[in-house]
């Protein structure tokens, strides 16, 4: 990034209305105002070419301040609209927080279609949600359900959605499509397992998904070495493991959600995904806690009473004996991030506090 002629930064304030955020974003993208930070960042100015900064959640370490050019964010919006067949004048609804790239993306797309975003109370052609919101729409949130049913397409991303949840949504006349991506790629860049226009995908020697495209971020403002380590020849190496099946990319797990228990590697995401398919009405979070015997032991949290014997048998038969949890806890509400991902840090604390 060019350090000459730094540009001032304005951070989104919780007091700002959505029209105020959209106006600040529009001016930032056009170069007529300061760069916009989705949340407070460590710097008061950024390189001149940077328009937007989105701090990551920091779920795997200290938050990284991801910097974007206008060209990257607009490339993402245009690729999404090309896939959807969106036309100027069609509206997006904003159902996600604007301190994440997913919310920023909705605003950029609305600017591209020259129509302000609307809320849940108004009709929209397109929207973006996380699986938790989809689950709530199908289990009692009538206003959200009605809104989603009225959309031409509902983008579901931020976390993996089970096949049962997606099928239930389609049966409820919600036109869902899955998105995969990360902040560093301006959010979702794979729709229904297909790369958007301009996106290239390959699998590294270690099995990690690598992505390249015009929507890639410019770097981490506060961690240049981490960006250098994650990128090579224009490719961004993700923490997701995957495979290419024909023209489709399939995510099979994460390289950073594994624990080693008794010398055996266990994928927490694989355990959660399997259980969500076996117990459709129940939610689970798997995490590791310190243990004298196992080093780290696998424990399981759920929002409903756990049929321990059934869970043990199913996991043992499908994933192996090492994937059977050594501890169980039922909590009223599972801890999730604002984008619906499991918050394993809080889950671990809840388990330890209860035991």
Tab-separated table of C-alpha atoms in Angstrom:
chain	number	residue	atom	x	y	z
A	1	UNK	CA	0.000	0.000	0.000
A	2	UNK	CA	1.183	3.502	-0.820
A	3	UNK	CA	1.943	5.446	2.349
A	4	UNK	CA	2.129	8.830	0.588
A	5	UNK	CA	-0.655	11.392	0.990
A	6	UNK	CA	-2.499	9.701	3.848
A	7	UNK	CA	-6.284	9.909	4.017
A	8	UNK	CA	-8.199	10.629	7.209
A	9	UNK	CA	-10.509	7.960	8.626
A	10	UNK	CA	-14.013	8.314	10.069
A	11	UNK	CA	-15.363	5.401	12.106
A	12	UNK	CA	-19.039	4.435	11.991
A	13	UNK	CA	-20.706	5.633	15.171
A	14	UNK	CA	-23.427	3.580	16.886
A	15	UNK	CA	-25.501	6.771	16.842
A	16	UNK	CA	-25.451	7.012	13.051
A	17	UNK	CA	-28.603	6.149	11.163
A	18	UNK	CA	-28.355	3.763	8.204
A	19	UNK	CA	-28.812	6.676	5.725
A	20	UNK	CA	-25.885	8.429	7.436
A	21	UNK	CA	-23.728	5.324	7.115
A	22	UNK	CA	-24.712	4.935	3.462
A	23	UNK	CA	-23.867	8.580	2.765
A	24	UNK	CA	-20.461	8.311	4.437
A	25	UNK	CA	-19.773	5.100	2.495
A	26	UNK	CA	-20.799	6.698	-0.794
A	27	UNK	CA	-18.454	9.628	-0.214
A	28	UNK	CA	-15.622	7.309	0.841
A	29	UNK	CA	-15.995	5.203	-2.300
A	30	UNK	CA	-16.111	8.296	-4.514
A	31	UNK	CA	-13.087	9.850	-2.807
A	32	UNK	CA	-15.108	12.873	-1.700
A	33	UNK	CA	-14.737	12.278	2.015
A	34	UNK	CA	-12.637	10.452	4.582
A	35	UNK	CA	-12.107	6.714	4.436
A	36	UNK	CA	-14.733	4.821	6.405
A	37	UNK	CA	-13.904	2.363	9.182
A	38	UNK	CA	-16.657	-0.108	10.034
A	39	UNK	CA	-15.488	-0.015	13.655
A	40	UNK	CA	-12.784	1.950	15.509
A	41	UNK	CA	-9.269	1.133	14.306
A	42	UNK	CA	-5.763	1.810	15.551
A	43	UNK	CA	-4.923	4.523	13.002
A	44	UNK	CA	-6.272	7.980	12.300
A	45	UNK	CA	-5.222	7.959	8.657
A	46	UNK	CA	-4.736	5.384	5.890
A	47	UNK	CA	-2.991	5.289	2.498
A	48	UNK	CA	-4.723	7.444	-0.088
A	49	UNK	CA	-6.049	4.530	-2.135
A	50	UNK	CA	-7.903	2.978	0.811
A	51	UNK	CA	-11.623	3.759	1.041
A	52	UNK	CA	-12.952	1.343	3.671
A	53	UNK	CA	-11.454	-0.542	6.625
A	54	UNK	CA	-13.225	-3.495	8.256
A	55	UNK	CA	-11.718	-5.014	11.406
A	56	UNK	CA	-12.131	-8.776	11.571
A	57	UNK	CA	-13.780	-10.436	14.554
A	58	UNK	CA	-10.449	-11.628	15.898
A	59	UNK	CA	-11.821	-15.128	16.577
A	60	UNK	CA	-8.426	-16.665	15.910
A	61	UNK	CA	-6.277	-13.938	17.439
A	62	UNK	CA	-5.923	-10.159	17.560
A	63	UNK	CA	-8.328	-8.341	15.182
A	64	UNK	CA	-6.887	-7.526	11.775
A	65	UNK	CA	-7.808	-4.234	10.140
A	66	UNK	CA	-8.669	-5.216	6.567
A	67	UNK	CA	-8.264	-2.374	4.077
A	68	UNK	CA	-10.200	-2.064	0.819
A	69	UNK	CA	-9.958	0.072	-2.280
A	70	UNK	CA	-13.151	1.330	-3.895
A	71	UNK	CA	-12.370	-0.864	-6.896
A	72	UNK	CA	-12.375	-4.026	-4.788
A	73	UNK	CA	-15.722	-3.367	-3.107
A	74	UNK	CA	-17.366	-2.317	-6.368
A	75	UNK	CA	-15.985	-5.413	-8.120
A	76	UNK	CA	-17.592	-7.547	-5.418
A	77	UNK	CA	-20.965	-5.815	-5.775
A	78	UNK	CA	-20.941	-6.043	-9.563
A	79	UNK	CA	-19.992	-9.718	-9.545
A	80	UNK	CA	-22.840	-10.436	-7.112
A	81	UNK	CA	-25.327	-8.549	-9.263
A	82	UNK	CA	-24.140	-10.361	-12.392
A	83	UNK	CA	-24.775	-13.707	-10.702
A	84	UNK	CA	-28.199	-12.606	-9.435
A	85	UNK	CA	-29.246	-10.808	-12.604
A	86	UNK	CA	-30.013	-7.720	-10.524
A	87	UNK	CA	-31.201	-4.568	-12.279
A	88	UNK	CA	-30.953	-0.871	-11.309
A	89	UNK	CA	-33.932	0.095	-9.181
A	90	UNK	CA	-34.216	-3.264	-7.410
A	91	UNK	CA	-33.865	-2.953	-3.659
A	92	UNK	CA	-31.728	-4.644	-1.046
A	93	UNK	CA	-32.788	-4.950	2.571
A	94	UNK	CA	-30.198	-4.558	5.309
A	95	UNK	CA	-30.583	-7.240	7.992
A	96	UNK	CA	-26.920	-7.488	9.014
A	97	UNK	CA	-24.726	-5.207	11.159
A	98	UNK	CA	-22.689	-2.622	9.281
A	99	UNK	CA	-19.579	-3.238	11.379
A	100	UNK	CA	-19.019	-6.414	9.333
A	101	UNK	CA	-18.149	-6.754	5.653
A	102	UNK	CA	-21.509	-8.452	4.981
A	103	UNK	CA	-23.422	-5.358	6.066
A	104	UNK	CA	-21.074	-3.011	4.209
A	105	UNK	CA	-21.560	-5.139	1.090
A	106	UNK	CA	-25.326	-4.719	1.183
A	107	UNK	CA	-24.887	-0.934	1.290
A	108	UNK	CA	-22.408	-1.000	-1.613
A	109	UNK	CA	-24.791	-3.126	-3.677
A	110	UNK	CA	-27.644	-0.722	-2.961
A	111	UNK	CA	-25.486	2.188	-4.092
A	112	UNK	CA	-24.710	0.307	-7.302
A	113	UNK	CA	-28.421	-0.171	-8.006
A	114	UNK	CA	-29.138	3.490	-7.163
A	115	UNK	CA	-31.821	2.676	-4.571
A	116	UNK	CA	-31.545	3.089	-0.781
A	117	UNK	CA	-31.621	-0.032	1.375
A	118	UNK	CA	-34.802	-0.862	3.235
A	119	UNK	CA	-35.438	-2.660	6.507
A	120	UNK	CA	-37.383	-5.768	7.429
A	121	UNK	CA	-40.661	-3.831	7.406
A	122	UNK	CA	-40.441	-3.128	3.638
A	123	UNK	CA	-40.375	-5.370	0.575
A	124	UNK	CA	-37.043	-6.039	-1.123
A	125	UNK	CA	-35.753	-8.006	-4.077
A	126	UNK	CA	-32.598	-9.185	-2.338
A	127	UNK	CA	-31.216	-9.598	1.146
A	128	UNK	CA	-28.370	-11.286	3.010
A	129	UNK	CA	-28.616	-13.154	6.305
A	130	UNK	CA	-26.769	-15.675	8.470
A	131	UNK	CA	-28.043	-19.214	9.221
A	132	UNK	CA	-29.191	-18.195	12.701
A	133	UNK	CA	-31.608	-15.674	11.183
A	134	UNK	CA	-32.904	-18.264	8.733
A	135	UNK	CA	-33.508	-20.686	11.596
A	136	UNK	CA	-35.442	-18.019	13.507
A	137	UNK	CA	-37.567	-17.217	10.460
A	138	UNK	CA	-38.545	-20.875	10.211
A	139	UNK	CA	-39.227	-21.197	13.945
A	140	UNK	CA	-41.562	-18.387	14.901
A	141	UNK	CA	-40.306	-15.034	13.553
A	142	UNK	CA	-43.239	-14.379	11.256
A	143	UNK	CA	-42.147	-10.893	10.207
A	144	UNK	CA	-38.748	-12.159	9.092
A	145	UNK	CA	-40.293	-15.180	7.374
A	146	UNK	CA	-42.698	-12.993	5.392
A	147	UNK	CA	-39.894	-10.643	4.396
A	148	UNK	CA	-37.640	-13.455	3.173
A	149	UNK	CA	-40.472	-15.093	1.241
A	150	UNK	CA	-40.938	-11.851	-0.685
A	151	UNK	CA	-37.318	-11.682	-1.864
A	152	UNK	CA	-36.146	-12.927	-5.258
A	153	UNK	CA	-32.957	-14.224	-3.633
A	154	UNK	CA	-31.801	-14.599	-0.032
A	155	UNK	CA	-28.038	-14.889	0.412
A	156	UNK	CA	-27.123	-17.118	3.356
A	157	UNK	CA	-23.533	-16.883	4.560
A	158	UNK	CA	-21.254	-15.982	7.432
A	159	UNK	CA	-21.330	-19.576	8.681
A	160	UNK	CA	-22.170	-22.983	7.270
A	161	UNK	CA	-25.883	-23.731	6.850
A	162	UNK	CA	-26.994	-27.331	7.180
A	163	UNK	CA	-28.635	-29.047	4.225
A	164	UNK	CA	-31.723	-29.598	6.383
A	165	UNK	CA	-32.023	-25.876	7.150
A	166	UNK	CA	-31.675	-24.948	3.478
A	167	UNK	CA	-34.197	-27.562	2.371
A	168	UNK	CA	-36.659	-26.379	5.032
A	169	UNK	CA	-36.255	-22.826	3.761
A	170	UNK	CA	-36.954	-23.849	0.175
A	171	UNK	CA	-40.045	-25.758	1.282
A	172	UNK	CA	-41.165	-22.531	2.993
A	173	UNK	CA	-40.831	-20.689	-0.355
A	174	UNK	CA	-37.629	-18.850	0.534
A	175	UNK	CA	-35.276	-18.581	-2.446
A	176	UNK	CA	-32.023	-19.233	-0.595
A	177	UNK	CA	-28.564	-19.451	-2.069
A	178	UNK	CA	-25.398	-20.114	-0.116
A	179	UNK	CA	-22.405	-17.800	-0.088
A	180	UNK	CA	-18.838	-18.529	0.936
A	181	UNK	CA	-16.026	-16.074	1.427
A	182	UNK	CA	-14.238	-14.016	4.030
A	183	UNK	CA	-13.547	-10.385	4.862
A	184	UNK	CA	-10.276	-10.475	2.900
A	185	UNK	CA	-12.214	-11.261	-0.310
A	186	UNK	CA	-14.866	-8.557	0.279
A	187	UNK	CA	-17.125	-11.195	1.797
A	188	UNK	CA	-18.916	-13.849	-0.236
A	189	UNK	CA	-17.246	-14.651	-3.548
A	190	UNK	CA	-18.560	-18.199	-4.048
A	191	UNK	CA	-22.330	-18.513	-4.591
A	192	UNK	CA	-23.965	-21.951	-4.510
A	193	UNK	CA	-20.463	-23.457	-4.654
A	194	UNK	CA	-19.695	-21.542	-7.882
A	195	UNK	CA	-17.055	-18.781	-8.090
A	196	UNK	CA	-18.407	-15.350	-8.987
A	197	UNK	CA	-17.190	-13.702	-12.173
A	198	UNK	CA	-13.472	-12.924	-11.926
A	199	UNK	CA	-12.867	-15.234	-8.948
A	200	UNK	CA	-10.250	-17.964	-9.263
A	201	UNK	CA	-10.020	-20.923	-6.900
A	202	UNK	CA	-7.417	-23.595	-6.263
A	203	UNK	CA	-6.452	-25.991	-3.469
A	204	UNK	CA	-3.009	-25.743	-1.877
A	205	UNK	CA	-0.725	-28.670	-1.183
A	206	UNK	CA	-1.977	-28.616	2.412
A	207	UNK	CA	-5.630	-28.759	1.326
A	208	UNK	CA	-6.402	-25.088	2.031
A	209	UNK	CA	-8.689	-23.141	-0.273
A	210	UNK	CA	-6.868	-20.347	-2.127
A	211	UNK	CA	-8.697	-17.464	-3.781
A	212	UNK	CA	-7.813	-14.691	-6.197
A	213	UNK	CA	-9.904	-11.952	-7.753
A	214	UNK	CA	-10.451	-8.204	-8.213
A	215	UNK	CA	-12.388	-7.992	-4.946
A	216	UNK	CA	-9.424	-8.968	-2.798
A	217	UNK	CA	-8.509	-6.543	-0.012
A	218	UNK	CA	-5.362	-4.421	-0.185
A	219	UNK	CA	-3.963	-5.808	3.067
A	220	UNK	CA	-3.998	-5.618	6.857
A	221	UNK	CA	-3.276	-2.098	8.068
A	222	UNK	CA	-2.055	-3.263	11.457
A	223	UNK	CA	-0.322	-6.506	10.510
A	224	UNK	CA	1.653	-6.328	7.280
A	225	UNK	CA	3.554	-9.538	8.018
A	226	UNK	CA	0.328	-11.531	8.462
A	227	UNK	CA	-0.905	-10.339	5.072
A	228	UNK	CA	2.410	-11.267	3.480
A	229	UNK	CA	2.197	-14.742	5.003
A	230	UNK	CA	-1.372	-15.232	3.754
A	231	UNK	CA	-0.774	-14.125	0.173
A	232	UNK	CA	1.489	-15.129	-2.681
A	233	UNK	CA	1.347	-14.162	-6.359
A	234	UNK	CA	-2.057	-12.554	-5.816
A	235	UNK	CA	-3.543	-15.636	-4.111
A	236	UNK	CA	-5.054	-15.462	-0.627
A	237	UNK	CA	-4.714	-18.676	1.381
A	238	UNK	CA	-7.717	-19.228	3.624
A	239	UNK	CA	-7.983	-21.275	6.815
A	240	UNK	CA	-10.678	-23.385	5.168
A	241	UNK	CA	-10.019	-26.851	3.850
A	242	UNK	CA	-11.782	-27.833	0.653
A	243	UNK	CA	-11.928	-29.696	-2.593
A	244	UNK	CA	-12.780	-28.930	-6.199
A	245	UNK	CA	-15.416	-31.212	-7.679
A	246	UNK	CA	-15.783	-30.293	-11.320
A	247	UNK	CA	-16.524	-26.565	-11.287
A	248	UNK	CA	-17.754	-26.603	-7.693
A	249	UNK	CA	-15.788	-25.709	-4.581
A	250	UNK	CA	-16.753	-27.614	-1.451
A	251	UNK	CA	-15.622	-26.626	2.034
A	252	UNK	CA	-14.715	-29.701	4.083
A	253	UNK	CA	-13.473	-28.098	7.306
A	254	UNK	CA	-11.026	-25.636	8.790
A	255	UNK	CA	-7.345	-25.981	9.457
A	256	UNK	CA	-7.652	-23.808	12.584
A	257	UNK	CA	-10.630	-25.486	14.305
A	258	UNK	CA	-8.816	-28.688	15.147
A	259	UNK	CA	-7.866	-29.868	18.601
A	260	UNK	CA	-5.545	-32.715	19.518
A	261	UNK	CA	-6.994	-34.959	22.213
A	262	UNK	CA	-5.050	-38.009	23.341
A	263	UNK	CA	-2.863	-37.665	20.263
A	264	UNK	CA	-5.823	-37.670	17.840
A	265	UNK	CA	-6.809	-34.686	15.693
A	266	UNK	CA	-10.489	-33.737	15.940
A	267	UNK	CA	-12.236	-31.230	13.667
A	268	UNK	CA	-14.707	-29.266	15.785
A	269	UNK	CA	-16.542	-28.085	12.693
A	270	UNK	CA	-16.919	-31.654	11.418
A	271	UNK	CA	-18.451	-32.729	14.745
A	272	UNK	CA	-20.926	-29.819	14.697
A	273	UNK	CA	-21.864	-30.343	11.060
A	274	UNK	CA	-22.512	-34.047	11.563
A	275	UNK	CA	-24.662	-33.516	14.648
A	276	UNK	CA	-26.696	-30.728	13.026
A	277	UNK	CA	-27.615	-33.156	10.249
A	278	UNK	CA	-28.542	-35.905	12.695
A	279	UNK	CA	-30.481	-33.750	15.191
A	280	UNK	CA	-32.300	-31.193	13.023
A	281	UNK	CA	-34.036	-29.231	15.773
A	282	UNK	CA	-30.971	-28.948	17.986
A	283	UNK	CA	-27.927	-26.678	17.879
A	284	UNK	CA	-24.421	-27.654	18.979
A	285	UNK	CA	-21.037	-26.106	19.687
A	286	UNK	CA	-17.968	-28.309	20.107
A	287	UNK	CA	-14.864	-27.008	21.835
A	288	UNK	CA	-11.752	-28.208	23.623
A	289	UNK	CA	-10.951	-27.673	27.296
A	290	UNK	CA	-7.739	-28.474	29.233
A	291	UNK	CA	-7.637	-31.938	30.758
A	292	UNK	CA	-4.984	-33.820	32.745
A	293	UNK	CA	-5.667	-37.149	31.041
A	294	UNK	CA	-6.316	-36.079	27.455
A	295	UNK	CA	-4.302	-32.855	27.284
A	296	UNK	CA	-7.345	-31.287	25.657
A	297	UNK	CA	-10.705	-32.992	25.824
A	298	UNK	CA	-13.627	-32.565	23.477
A	299	UNK	CA	-16.818	-31.205	25.061
A	300	UNK	CA	-20.213	-30.481	23.570
A	301	UNK	CA	-22.719	-27.719	24.317
A	302	UNK	CA	-26.319	-27.642	23.102
A	303	UNK	CA	-29.398	-25.482	23.477
A	304	UNK	CA	-31.575	-28.536	24.217
A	305	UNK	CA	-31.208	-31.595	26.412
A	306	UNK	CA	-28.588	-33.885	24.929
A	307	UNK	CA	-29.311	-37.545	24.304
A	308	UNK	CA	-25.792	-38.463	25.357
A	309	UNK	CA	-25.986	-42.157	24.452
A	310	UNK	CA	-27.340	-41.412	20.967
A	311	UNK	CA	-24.769	-38.686	20.344
A	312	UNK	CA	-21.942	-40.950	21.435
A	313	UNK	CA	-23.076	-43.860	19.285
A	314	UNK	CA	-23.641	-41.783	16.155
A	315	UNK	CA	-20.292	-39.967	16.409
A	316	UNK	CA	-18.387	-43.163	17.145
A	317	UNK	CA	-19.924	-44.982	14.180
A	318	UNK	CA	-19.431	-42.101	11.735
A	319	UNK	CA	-16.349	-40.146	12.806
A	320	UNK	CA	-14.582	-42.591	15.103
A	321	UNK	CA	-14.190	-43.104	18.839
A	322	UNK	CA	-11.820	-40.133	19.164
A	323	UNK	CA	-14.681	-37.795	18.078
A	324	UNK	CA	-16.902	-38.767	21.007
A	325	UNK	CA	-17.193	-35.858	23.517
A	326	UNK	CA	-15.885	-36.372	27.036
A	327	UNK	CA	-18.208	-33.766	28.530
A	328	UNK	CA	-21.653	-32.298	27.863
A	329	UNK	CA	-23.477	-29.102	28.833
A	330	UNK	CA	-26.944	-27.774	28.057
A	331	UNK	CA	-27.365	-23.984	27.972
A	332	UNK	CA	-30.408	-21.891	27.142
A	333	UNK	CA	-28.650	-19.896	24.416
A	334	UNK	CA	-25.513	-21.022	22.636
A	335	UNK	CA	-22.866	-18.284	22.378
A	336	UNK	CA	-22.602	-16.985	18.824
A	337	UNK	CA	-20.796	-14.116	17.173
A	338	UNK	CA	-22.865	-11.364	15.563
A	339	UNK	CA	-22.630	-13.258	12.269
A	340	UNK	CA	-23.924	-16.480	13.765
A	341	UNK	CA	-20.639	-18.342	14.067
A	342	UNK	CA	-19.903	-20.454	17.148
A	343	UNK	CA	-18.089	-18.410	19.805
A	344	UNK	CA	-15.868	-21.191	21.101
A	345	UNK	CA	-14.066	-18.940	23.580
A	346	UNK	CA	-17.272	-18.165	25.476
A	347	UNK	CA	-18.482	-21.755	25.040
A	348	UNK	CA	-15.284	-22.972	26.689
A	349	UNK	CA	-15.731	-20.507	29.559
A	350	UNK	CA	-19.347	-21.624	30.078
A	351	UNK	CA	-18.342	-25.258	30.276
A	352	UNK	CA	-15.480	-24.621	32.688
A	353	UNK	CA	-17.690	-22.436	34.899
A	354	UNK	CA	-20.288	-25.200	35.098
A	355	UNK	CA	-17.735	-27.897	35.871
